[in-house]
């Protein structure tokens, strides 16, 4: 008997936690944190206390009380007794927060399977973010083409195109047939061929079920979405038509976007200025040759921006040990100010105070290469525009989504033709029902037998 239980990603975008059971094999597909988790009870600095382990999460039902899943230390202050692991493995589809973050609570004895690139991302994040600690695990890395046996099931990872490298879908071969888990995916990025490959493989497996993401299963798209190639072309237009500095803000781990902006800068004889954090991430990702990313230490087109810290004199001791690796590539606000027309600079919202020191010329440019705000009352968006207006910087919205749109999702389900479809990672299960055959809508914590 094969069953599926959804502990996250139900009626919301992200937070996937799917339990698949087949006889004595029990595996989780992703173990992420919801973007809105606990927002009825926690906000800003009022957050679950790490010192109380899972106690604060169980209080509000934010994580399922399953025996044999969590680490002993996490259960210390709860009424759930610790028992040896009753789960065989957790498979991570890709390194985004909403798919991996809650592995920090898992029993370290439970193996965590993940792509080799995903492991590099997790390590880089732990090193450079004080709030990131995934804890110890028995990590096992995989690549496309591997077949992983867990009890009587076989899990086959298949790479897909998404807004972060090392993204996979899974074909899970069970006693009742193949279950497809899409993970998150798109078909308009530079590696759309990988998504095509996945579609064909999934179709050939004649699946009994598909757990399908539906981020963009929406009636009307209000936000403008380009393909990655269009983002590159339009960014090039901005950069090539000005002699002033161009700032870019993007998702820090979207390496397709980094590559696009890097190439735009290079094609326009400009250097790209990145943060030490991005330099560190690049330094780790060059270990994976297939990602084909530039080495921040060797590549002459990359400069690393150091903010003034502590002494204010850019001394080595002012910076974290991991930040010091790139000091030979250091540029400061003075350099950026003097060389504005020769640079494209990564600048995220939380670094905007640097503009005070950089003193950009009037009429400089800012490319917002991220999603548009969800609501018109987005405070961060308002503050961002206040800053841009203050410095008389021109705003450009250029972004490519990490997800299939509605028509592509319908096309995906028509192509693969699974007997049943479980919509996950979506706020619109009903629209799936309207548009696709074999939809089984899901409720949190309910078991579905295949
Ligand atoms: Zn996601």
Short mmCIF file of C-alpha atoms and ligand atoms in Angstrom, two decimals:
data_model
loop_
_atom_site.label_atom_id
_atom_site.label_comp_id
_atom_site.label_asym_id
_atom_site.label_seq_id
_atom_site.Cartn_x
_atom_site.Cartn_y
_atom_site.Cartn_z
CA UNK A 1 0.00 0.00 0.00
CA UNK A 2 1.35 3.42 -0.98
CA UNK A 3 0.16 6.58 0.70
CA UNK A 4 0.90 10.30 0.66
CA UNK A 5 0.45 12.75 3.53
CA UNK A 6 1.05 16.46 3.11
CA UNK A 7 2.41 18.29 6.15
CA UNK A 8 3.28 21.49 4.33
CA UNK A 9 2.78 23.27 1.01
CA UNK A 10 -1.00 22.82 1.29
CA UNK A 11 -2.92 25.86 -0.02
CA UNK A 12 0.24 27.92 0.18
CA UNK A 13 3.30 28.62 -1.87
CA UNK A 14 6.21 26.82 -0.24
CA UNK A 15 6.86 24.88 2.94
CA UNK A 16 6.68 21.50 1.20
CA UNK A 17 6.79 18.45 3.49
CA UNK A 18 5.39 15.34 1.80
CA UNK A 19 5.45 11.95 3.45
CA UNK A 20 5.44 8.98 1.07
CA UNK A 21 4.96 5.53 2.59
CA UNK A 22 5.20 2.19 0.85
CA UNK A 23 5.10 -0.79 3.21
CA UNK A 24 7.99 -0.17 5.53
CA UNK A 25 9.64 2.56 3.44
CA UNK A 26 8.86 6.04 4.81
CA UNK A 27 10.44 9.03 3.12
CA UNK A 28 9.88 12.76 3.14
CA UNK A 29 10.05 14.80 -0.04
CA UNK A 30 11.42 18.18 1.04
CA UNK A 31 11.24 19.54 4.55
CA UNK A 32 10.92 23.27 4.10
CA UNK A 33 9.51 26.16 6.02
CA UNK A 34 6.41 27.97 4.93
CA UNK A 35 6.89 31.66 4.10
CA UNK A 36 3.91 32.54 6.26
CA UNK A 37 4.45 29.97 8.99
CA UNK A 38 3.24 31.14 12.36
CA UNK A 39 2.61 34.68 11.18
CA UNK A 40 -0.56 34.74 13.31
CA UNK A 41 1.63 34.43 16.40
CA UNK A 42 5.11 35.58 15.46
CA UNK A 43 6.44 38.66 13.71
CA UNK A 44 9.67 40.65 13.50
CA UNK A 45 11.68 40.08 16.65
CA UNK A 46 8.92 37.96 18.24
CA UNK A 47 10.01 34.60 16.88
CA UNK A 48 10.16 30.97 18.09
CA UNK A 49 12.92 30.57 20.67
CA UNK A 50 15.76 28.35 19.49
CA UNK A 51 16.40 27.49 23.15
CA UNK A 52 12.98 25.84 23.37
CA UNK A 53 13.58 23.56 20.36
CA UNK A 54 10.29 22.42 18.90
CA UNK A 55 8.33 23.58 21.95
CA UNK A 56 7.25 26.91 20.48
CA UNK A 57 6.38 25.26 17.14
CA UNK A 58 4.23 22.53 18.71
CA UNK A 59 2.39 25.10 20.83
CA UNK A 60 0.79 26.55 17.68
CA UNK A 61 0.72 23.37 15.59
CA UNK A 62 3.40 24.67 13.22
CA UNK A 63 5.10 21.30 12.80
CA UNK A 64 3.55 17.82 12.97
CA UNK A 65 4.04 15.82 16.18
CA UNK A 66 5.47 12.71 14.56
CA UNK A 67 7.42 10.18 16.61
CA UNK A 68 10.82 9.09 15.36
CA UNK A 69 11.38 12.13 13.17
CA UNK A 70 13.05 14.80 15.28
CA UNK A 71 16.37 15.17 17.08
CA UNK A 72 16.38 14.38 20.78
CA UNK A 73 17.58 17.86 21.79
CA UNK A 74 14.74 19.47 19.84
CA UNK A 75 12.15 17.49 21.81
CA UNK A 76 13.65 18.21 25.21
CA UNK A 77 10.98 20.70 26.30
CA UNK A 78 8.00 19.09 24.59
CA UNK A 79 5.59 16.31 25.54
CA UNK A 80 6.70 14.21 22.54
CA UNK A 81 9.05 11.49 23.77
CA UNK A 82 12.22 10.83 21.79
CA UNK A 83 12.32 7.48 20.00
CA UNK A 84 14.80 6.12 17.46
CA UNK A 85 14.15 7.17 13.83
CA UNK A 86 11.03 5.75 12.20
CA UNK A 87 11.70 7.47 8.88
CA UNK A 88 14.20 6.23 6.31
CA UNK A 89 15.21 9.32 4.38
CA UNK A 90 14.49 12.91 3.44
CA UNK A 91 14.97 13.97 -0.19
CA UNK A 92 15.59 17.65 -0.93
CA UNK A 93 14.56 18.92 -4.36
CA UNK A 94 16.56 22.17 -4.26
CA UNK A 95 18.18 24.56 -1.77
CA UNK A 96 15.43 27.18 -1.41
CA UNK A 97 14.36 28.01 2.15
CA UNK A 98 10.79 26.79 1.62
CA UNK A 99 12.09 23.29 0.76
CA UNK A 100 14.98 22.78 3.17
CA UNK A 101 14.80 25.04 6.21
CA UNK A 102 13.15 22.67 8.71
CA UNK A 103 15.73 19.92 8.31
CA UNK A 104 17.34 21.67 11.29
CA UNK A 105 14.87 19.79 13.54
CA UNK A 106 15.40 16.30 12.12
CA UNK A 107 17.03 13.39 13.86
CA UNK A 108 20.64 13.46 12.62
CA UNK A 109 20.46 9.70 12.05
CA UNK A 110 17.94 10.11 9.19
CA UNK A 111 19.84 10.33 5.89
CA UNK A 112 19.28 13.52 3.90
CA UNK A 113 19.62 13.05 0.12
CA UNK A 114 20.38 16.16 -1.92
CA UNK A 115 22.02 17.30 -5.14
CA UNK A 116 25.75 18.04 -4.96
CA UNK A 117 25.06 21.69 -5.79
CA UNK A 118 22.42 21.87 -3.05
CA UNK A 119 25.00 20.79 -0.50
CA UNK A 120 27.37 23.58 -1.63
CA UNK A 121 24.55 26.12 -1.24
CA UNK A 122 23.64 24.92 2.25
CA UNK A 123 27.27 25.08 3.37
CA UNK A 124 27.76 28.56 1.92
CA UNK A 125 24.59 29.80 3.61
CA UNK A 126 25.60 28.37 6.98
CA UNK A 127 28.97 30.06 6.69
CA UNK A 128 27.72 33.51 5.72
CA UNK A 129 24.36 33.87 7.52
CA UNK A 130 24.23 33.95 11.29
CA UNK A 131 20.60 32.75 11.31
CA UNK A 132 21.31 29.70 9.14
CA UNK A 133 22.11 26.45 10.92
CA UNK A 134 20.87 23.24 9.38
CA UNK A 135 22.62 21.10 12.04
CA UNK A 136 24.41 17.81 11.52
CA UNK A 137 23.01 15.24 9.10
CA UNK A 138 24.03 12.15 7.25
CA UNK A 139 24.15 13.85 3.87
CA UNK A 140 24.17 11.71 0.72
CA UNK A 141 24.56 13.54 -2.58
CA UNK A 142 23.06 12.50 -5.89
CA UNK A 143 23.08 13.50 -9.54
CA UNK A 144 20.67 12.97 -12.41
CA UNK A 145 20.86 9.36 -13.52
CA UNK A 146 21.33 7.97 -10.00
CA UNK A 147 18.79 5.51 -8.64
CA UNK A 148 18.55 5.43 -4.88
CA UNK A 149 17.08 2.41 -3.12
CA UNK A 150 15.22 3.02 0.11
CA UNK A 151 13.51 -0.17 1.35
CA UNK A 152 11.30 -1.30 -1.49
CA UNK A 153 11.17 2.03 -3.33
CA UNK A 154 13.62 3.50 -5.82
CA UNK A 155 14.03 7.27 -6.07
CA UNK A 156 15.29 8.69 -9.34
CA UNK A 157 16.30 12.38 -9.30
CA UNK A 158 15.88 14.24 -12.60
CA UNK A 159 17.25 17.78 -13.00
CA UNK A 160 14.89 20.64 -13.87
CA UNK A 161 15.28 24.33 -14.66
CA UNK A 162 14.46 26.62 -11.71
CA UNK A 163 15.67 29.95 -10.36
CA UNK A 164 18.46 28.27 -8.42
CA UNK A 165 20.94 25.69 -9.72
CA UNK A 166 20.83 22.07 -8.54
CA UNK A 167 17.03 21.79 -8.72
CA UNK A 168 15.54 18.32 -9.14
CA UNK A 169 12.27 16.55 -9.55
CA UNK A 170 11.88 12.97 -8.36
CA UNK A 171 10.45 9.86 -9.97
CA UNK A 172 9.65 7.54 -7.08
CA UNK A 173 9.15 3.96 -8.20
CA UNK A 174 6.82 2.30 -5.68
CA UNK A 175 4.97 -1.02 -5.42
CA UNK A 176 1.90 0.70 -6.94
CA UNK A 177 3.76 2.39 -9.80
CA UNK A 178 5.68 5.64 -10.23
CA UNK A 179 4.92 8.76 -8.22
CA UNK A 180 6.25 11.98 -9.75
CA UNK A 181 7.25 14.89 -7.52
CA UNK A 182 7.88 17.98 -9.63
CA UNK A 183 9.70 20.11 -7.04
CA UNK A 184 9.73 23.71 -8.37
CA UNK A 185 10.34 24.20 -12.07
CA UNK A 186 10.14 26.49 -15.07
CA UNK A 187 10.51 26.27 -18.83
CA UNK A 188 11.79 29.74 -19.76
CA UNK A 189 15.23 29.69 -18.15
CA UNK A 190 18.59 28.95 -19.75
CA UNK A 191 18.23 25.24 -18.91
CA UNK A 192 14.72 24.67 -20.19
CA UNK A 193 16.13 21.57 -21.90
CA UNK A 194 16.39 19.96 -18.46
CA UNK A 195 12.70 20.56 -17.77
CA UNK A 196 11.90 19.05 -21.19
CA UNK A 197 13.98 16.01 -20.31
CA UNK A 198 12.10 15.64 -17.05
CA UNK A 199 8.74 15.89 -18.84
CA UNK A 200 9.67 13.06 -21.18
CA UNK A 201 11.07 10.83 -18.47
CA UNK A 202 8.04 11.41 -16.27
CA UNK A 203 5.73 10.62 -19.18
CA UNK A 204 7.58 7.39 -20.01
CA UNK A 205 7.19 6.21 -16.41
CA UNK A 206 3.36 6.26 -16.82
CA UNK A 207 2.88 7.59 -13.31
CA UNK A 208 0.03 6.61 -11.02
CA UNK A 209 0.33 9.98 -9.33
CA UNK A 210 2.01 13.34 -9.65
CA UNK A 211 2.60 15.83 -6.86
CA UNK A 212 2.63 19.02 -8.90
CA UNK A 213 3.74 22.51 -7.91
CA UNK A 214 1.33 25.30 -8.86
CA UNK A 215 2.86 28.62 -7.84
CA UNK A 216 1.53 30.35 -10.95
CA UNK A 217 -1.75 28.46 -11.27
CA UNK A 218 -3.65 31.74 -11.17
CA UNK A 219 -6.52 33.22 -13.14
CA UNK A 220 -4.77 36.45 -14.19
CA UNK A 221 -1.09 37.30 -13.89
CA UNK A 222 -0.76 40.85 -12.68
CA UNK A 223 2.98 40.85 -12.52
CA UNK A 224 5.18 41.17 -15.54
CA UNK A 225 7.34 38.16 -16.27
CA UNK A 226 10.10 37.85 -18.81
CA UNK A 227 12.24 34.94 -19.87
CA UNK A 228 15.82 34.95 -18.61
CA UNK A 229 16.99 35.87 -22.11
CA UNK A 230 14.65 38.87 -22.16
CA UNK A 231 15.91 39.99 -18.76
CA UNK A 232 19.42 39.89 -20.18
CA UNK A 233 18.52 41.77 -23.36
CA UNK A 234 16.57 44.47 -21.53
CA UNK A 235 19.27 44.88 -18.87
CA UNK A 236 21.79 45.28 -21.66
CA UNK A 237 19.63 48.06 -23.09
CA UNK A 238 19.74 49.90 -19.76
CA UNK A 239 23.49 49.50 -19.30
CA UNK A 240 24.50 50.26 -22.88
CA UNK A 241 22.47 53.47 -22.99
CA UNK A 242 24.04 55.19 -19.98
CA UNK A 243 27.41 56.43 -18.79
CA UNK A 244 26.23 56.32 -15.17
CA UNK A 245 26.30 53.52 -12.62
CA UNK A 246 23.72 50.73 -12.79
CA UNK A 247 22.68 49.06 -9.53
CA UNK A 248 20.98 45.68 -9.60
CA UNK A 249 19.06 43.86 -6.90
CA UNK A 250 18.32 40.20 -7.42
CA UNK A 251 17.75 37.03 -5.39
CA UNK A 252 21.17 36.32 -4.00
CA UNK A 253 21.17 32.64 -4.96
CA UNK A 254 19.72 32.98 -8.45
CA UNK A 255 22.89 32.18 -10.36
CA UNK A 256 21.20 32.38 -13.77
CA UNK A 257 20.44 35.98 -12.99
CA UNK A 258 23.97 36.55 -11.73
CA UNK A 259 25.29 35.12 -15.00
CA UNK A 260 22.95 37.35 -17.05
CA UNK A 261 24.01 40.52 -15.22
CA UNK A 262 27.67 39.49 -15.20
CA UNK A 263 27.58 39.04 -18.99
CA UNK A 264 25.75 42.33 -19.51
CA UNK A 265 28.45 44.13 -17.50
CA UNK A 266 31.24 42.36 -19.39
CA UNK A 267 29.72 43.05 -22.81
CA UNK A 268 29.61 46.74 -21.92
CA UNK A 269 33.22 46.86 -20.69
CA UNK A 270 32.10 47.27 -17.13
CA UNK A 271 33.14 45.39 -14.05
CA UNK A 272 30.59 43.84 -11.72
CA UNK A 273 30.76 44.68 -8.02
CA UNK A 274 29.46 42.01 -5.65
CA UNK A 275 29.25 41.59 -1.88
CA UNK A 276 31.67 39.33 0.03
CA UNK A 277 28.69 37.01 0.56
CA UNK A 278 28.16 36.59 -3.18
CA UNK A 279 31.92 36.20 -3.68
CA UNK A 280 31.95 33.42 -1.08
CA UNK A 281 29.02 31.66 -2.73
CA UNK A 282 30.67 31.88 -6.16
CA UNK A 283 33.90 30.59 -4.64
CA UNK A 284 32.04 27.49 -3.47
CA UNK A 285 29.95 26.97 -6.60
CA UNK A 286 32.97 26.96 -8.93
CA UNK A 287 33.68 23.56 -7.31
CA UNK A 288 30.79 22.29 -9.43
CA UNK A 289 32.22 22.67 -12.94
CA UNK A 290 28.85 22.04 -14.60
CA UNK A 291 27.52 25.31 -13.23
CA UNK A 292 30.11 27.17 -15.27
CA UNK A 293 30.39 30.20 -12.99
CA UNK A 294 33.34 32.63 -12.78
CA UNK A 295 35.88 32.33 -9.97
CA UNK A 296 35.66 35.58 -7.93
CA UNK A 297 39.38 35.47 -7.09
CA UNK A 298 40.64 34.87 -10.62
CA UNK A 299 38.08 36.69 -12.75
CA UNK A 300 39.18 40.26 -13.53
CA UNK A 301 35.60 41.38 -14.19
CA UNK A 302 34.57 40.81 -10.57
CA UNK A 303 35.25 43.28 -7.77
CA UNK A 304 34.17 42.85 -4.16
CA UNK A 305 32.56 45.69 -2.21
CA UNK A 306 33.56 46.12 1.41
CA UNK A 307 31.39 48.23 3.66
CA UNK A 308 32.93 50.31 6.39
CA UNK A 309 32.88 48.27 9.58
CA UNK A 310 34.12 48.74 13.14
CA UNK A 311 37.42 50.71 12.75
CA UNK A 312 36.10 52.39 9.61
CA UNK A 313 39.49 51.93 7.97
CA UNK A 314 38.79 48.70 6.05
CA UNK A 315 41.20 46.74 8.21
CA UNK A 316 41.30 42.98 7.97
CA UNK A 317 40.27 42.52 11.58
CA UNK A 318 37.02 44.42 10.93
CA UNK A 319 35.62 41.56 8.90
CA UNK A 320 34.49 37.98 9.48
CA UNK A 321 37.12 35.40 8.64
CA UNK A 322 35.18 34.20 5.59
CA UNK A 323 34.88 37.79 4.32
CA UNK A 324 38.66 38.29 4.39
CA UNK A 325 39.25 35.82 1.55
CA UNK A 326 38.49 38.47 -1.07
CA UNK A 327 40.30 41.51 0.30
CA UNK A 328 42.68 41.56 -2.67
CA UNK A 329 39.60 42.28 -4.81
CA UNK A 330 38.37 44.97 -2.42
CA UNK A 331 36.70 48.14 -3.57
CA UNK A 332 35.16 50.75 -1.28
CA UNK A 333 32.52 53.47 -1.65
CA UNK A 334 35.24 55.89 -2.78
CA UNK A 335 36.29 53.65 -5.66
CA UNK A 336 32.67 53.11 -6.69
CA UNK A 337 32.00 56.85 -6.54
CA UNK A 338 34.99 57.61 -8.77
CA UNK A 339 34.30 54.85 -11.31
CA UNK A 340 30.52 55.00 -11.59
CA UNK A 341 30.33 54.71 -15.37
CA UNK A 342 32.55 51.64 -15.39
CA UNK A 343 30.54 49.54 -12.95
CA UNK A 344 27.42 47.47 -12.52
CA UNK A 345 26.84 46.92 -8.83
CA UNK A 346 24.85 44.32 -6.90
CA UNK A 347 22.96 46.22 -4.23
CA UNK A 348 20.14 44.69 -2.27
CA UNK A 349 17.55 46.66 -0.34
CA UNK A 350 19.17 46.11 3.06
CA UNK A 351 22.43 47.62 1.78
CA UNK A 352 20.82 50.83 0.54
CA UNK A 353 22.57 52.91 3.22
CA UNK A 354 25.75 52.48 1.13
CA UNK A 355 24.20 54.92 -1.36
CA UNK A 356 24.84 57.69 1.17
CA UNK A 357 28.58 57.03 0.87
CA UNK A 358 28.66 56.16 -2.83
CA UNK A 359 26.83 59.37 -3.80
CA UNK A 360 25.59 58.18 -7.19
CA UNK A 361 25.13 60.80 -9.94
CA UNK A 362 21.60 61.97 -10.60
CA UNK A 363 19.94 59.86 -13.25
CA UNK A 364 21.80 56.66 -12.33
CA UNK A 365 19.91 53.39 -12.84
CA UNK A 366 18.46 50.69 -10.63
CA UNK A 367 17.27 47.34 -12.00
CA UNK A 368 14.87 45.58 -9.66
CA UNK A 369 15.42 42.03 -10.83
CA UNK A 370 13.05 40.38 -8.37
CA UNK A 371 9.31 39.73 -8.12
CA UNK A 372 7.10 42.76 -8.01
CA UNK A 373 5.44 43.31 -4.62
CA UNK A 374 2.40 41.16 -3.86
CA UNK A 375 0.25 44.03 -2.66
CA UNK A 376 0.06 47.74 -3.30
CA UNK A 377 0.64 48.41 0.38
CA UNK A 378 4.07 46.84 0.44
CA UNK A 379 6.07 48.95 2.91
CA UNK A 380 9.46 47.72 1.73
CA UNK A 381 8.57 48.69 -1.83
CA UNK A 382 7.53 52.15 -0.66
CA UNK A 383 10.77 52.67 1.28
CA UNK A 384 12.80 51.43 -1.67
CA UNK A 385 11.18 53.99 -3.95
CA UNK A 386 11.72 56.74 -1.36
CA UNK A 387 15.45 56.01 -1.48
CA UNK A 388 15.55 55.89 -5.27
CA UNK A 389 13.63 59.17 -5.53
CA UNK A 390 15.89 60.78 -2.95
CA UNK A 391 18.98 59.93 -5.01
CA UNK A 392 17.15 60.56 -8.32
CA UNK A 393 17.85 57.05 -9.55
CA UNK A 394 15.81 55.62 -12.44
CA UNK A 395 13.89 52.43 -11.69
CA UNK A 396 13.54 49.40 -13.99
CA UNK A 397 11.53 46.24 -13.23
CA UNK A 398 13.06 43.20 -14.99
CA UNK A 399 12.46 39.70 -13.70
CA UNK A 400 12.00 36.12 -14.86
CA UNK A 401 10.02 33.82 -12.58
CA UNK A 402 11.26 30.46 -11.33
CA UNK A 403 7.97 28.75 -12.11
CA UNK A 404 5.82 27.45 -14.95
CA UNK A 405 2.85 29.66 -15.74
CA UNK A 406 -0.71 28.39 -15.83
CA UNK A 407 -0.72 27.27 -19.46
CA UNK A 408 2.62 25.54 -19.05
CA UNK A 409 1.32 23.72 -15.96
CA UNK A 410 -1.70 22.52 -17.92
CA UNK A 411 0.60 21.47 -20.74
CA UNK A 412 2.82 19.62 -18.25
CA UNK A 413 -0.08 17.59 -16.85
CA UNK A 414 -1.42 16.85 -20.36
CA UNK A 415 1.99 15.66 -21.46
CA UNK A 416 2.76 13.44 -18.46
CA UNK A 417 -0.83 12.21 -17.98
CA UNK A 418 -0.61 10.89 -14.44
CA UNK A 419 -3.67 9.04 -13.14
CA UNK A 420 -3.94 11.40 -10.18
CA UNK A 421 -2.56 14.87 -9.54
CA UNK A 422 -2.01 16.31 -6.07
CA UNK A 423 -1.59 20.12 -6.32
CA UNK A 424 1.02 21.44 -3.90
CA UNK A 425 2.90 24.75 -3.47
CA UNK A 426 -0.17 26.62 -4.73
CA UNK A 427 -2.88 28.90 -3.41
CA UNK A 428 -5.26 27.72 -6.08
CA UNK A 429 -6.07 24.02 -5.96
CA UNK A 430 -9.54 24.70 -7.34
CA UNK A 431 -8.13 26.25 -10.50
CA UNK A 432 -6.14 23.05 -11.03
CA UNK A 433 -9.41 21.18 -10.76
CA UNK A 434 -10.99 23.42 -13.37
CA UNK A 435 -8.12 23.01 -15.83
CA UNK A 436 -6.64 19.53 -15.39
CA UNK A 437 -7.87 15.95 -15.24
CA UNK A 438 -7.49 13.65 -12.21
CA UNK A 439 -7.05 16.34 -9.59
CA UNK A 440 -7.10 15.21 -5.97
CA UNK A 441 -7.19 18.32 -3.81
CA UNK A 442 -5.27 17.98 -0.57
CA UNK A 443 -5.75 18.80 3.09
CA UNK A 444 -2.95 19.17 5.58
CA UNK A 445 -2.13 16.04 7.60
CA UNK A 446 -4.64 13.78 5.77
CA UNK A 447 -3.43 10.46 4.36
CA UNK A 448 -4.17 9.67 0.69
CA UNK A 449 -3.95 6.05 -0.41
CA UNK A 450 -2.90 5.47 -4.02
ZN1 LIG B 1 9.36 26.59 -3.52
#
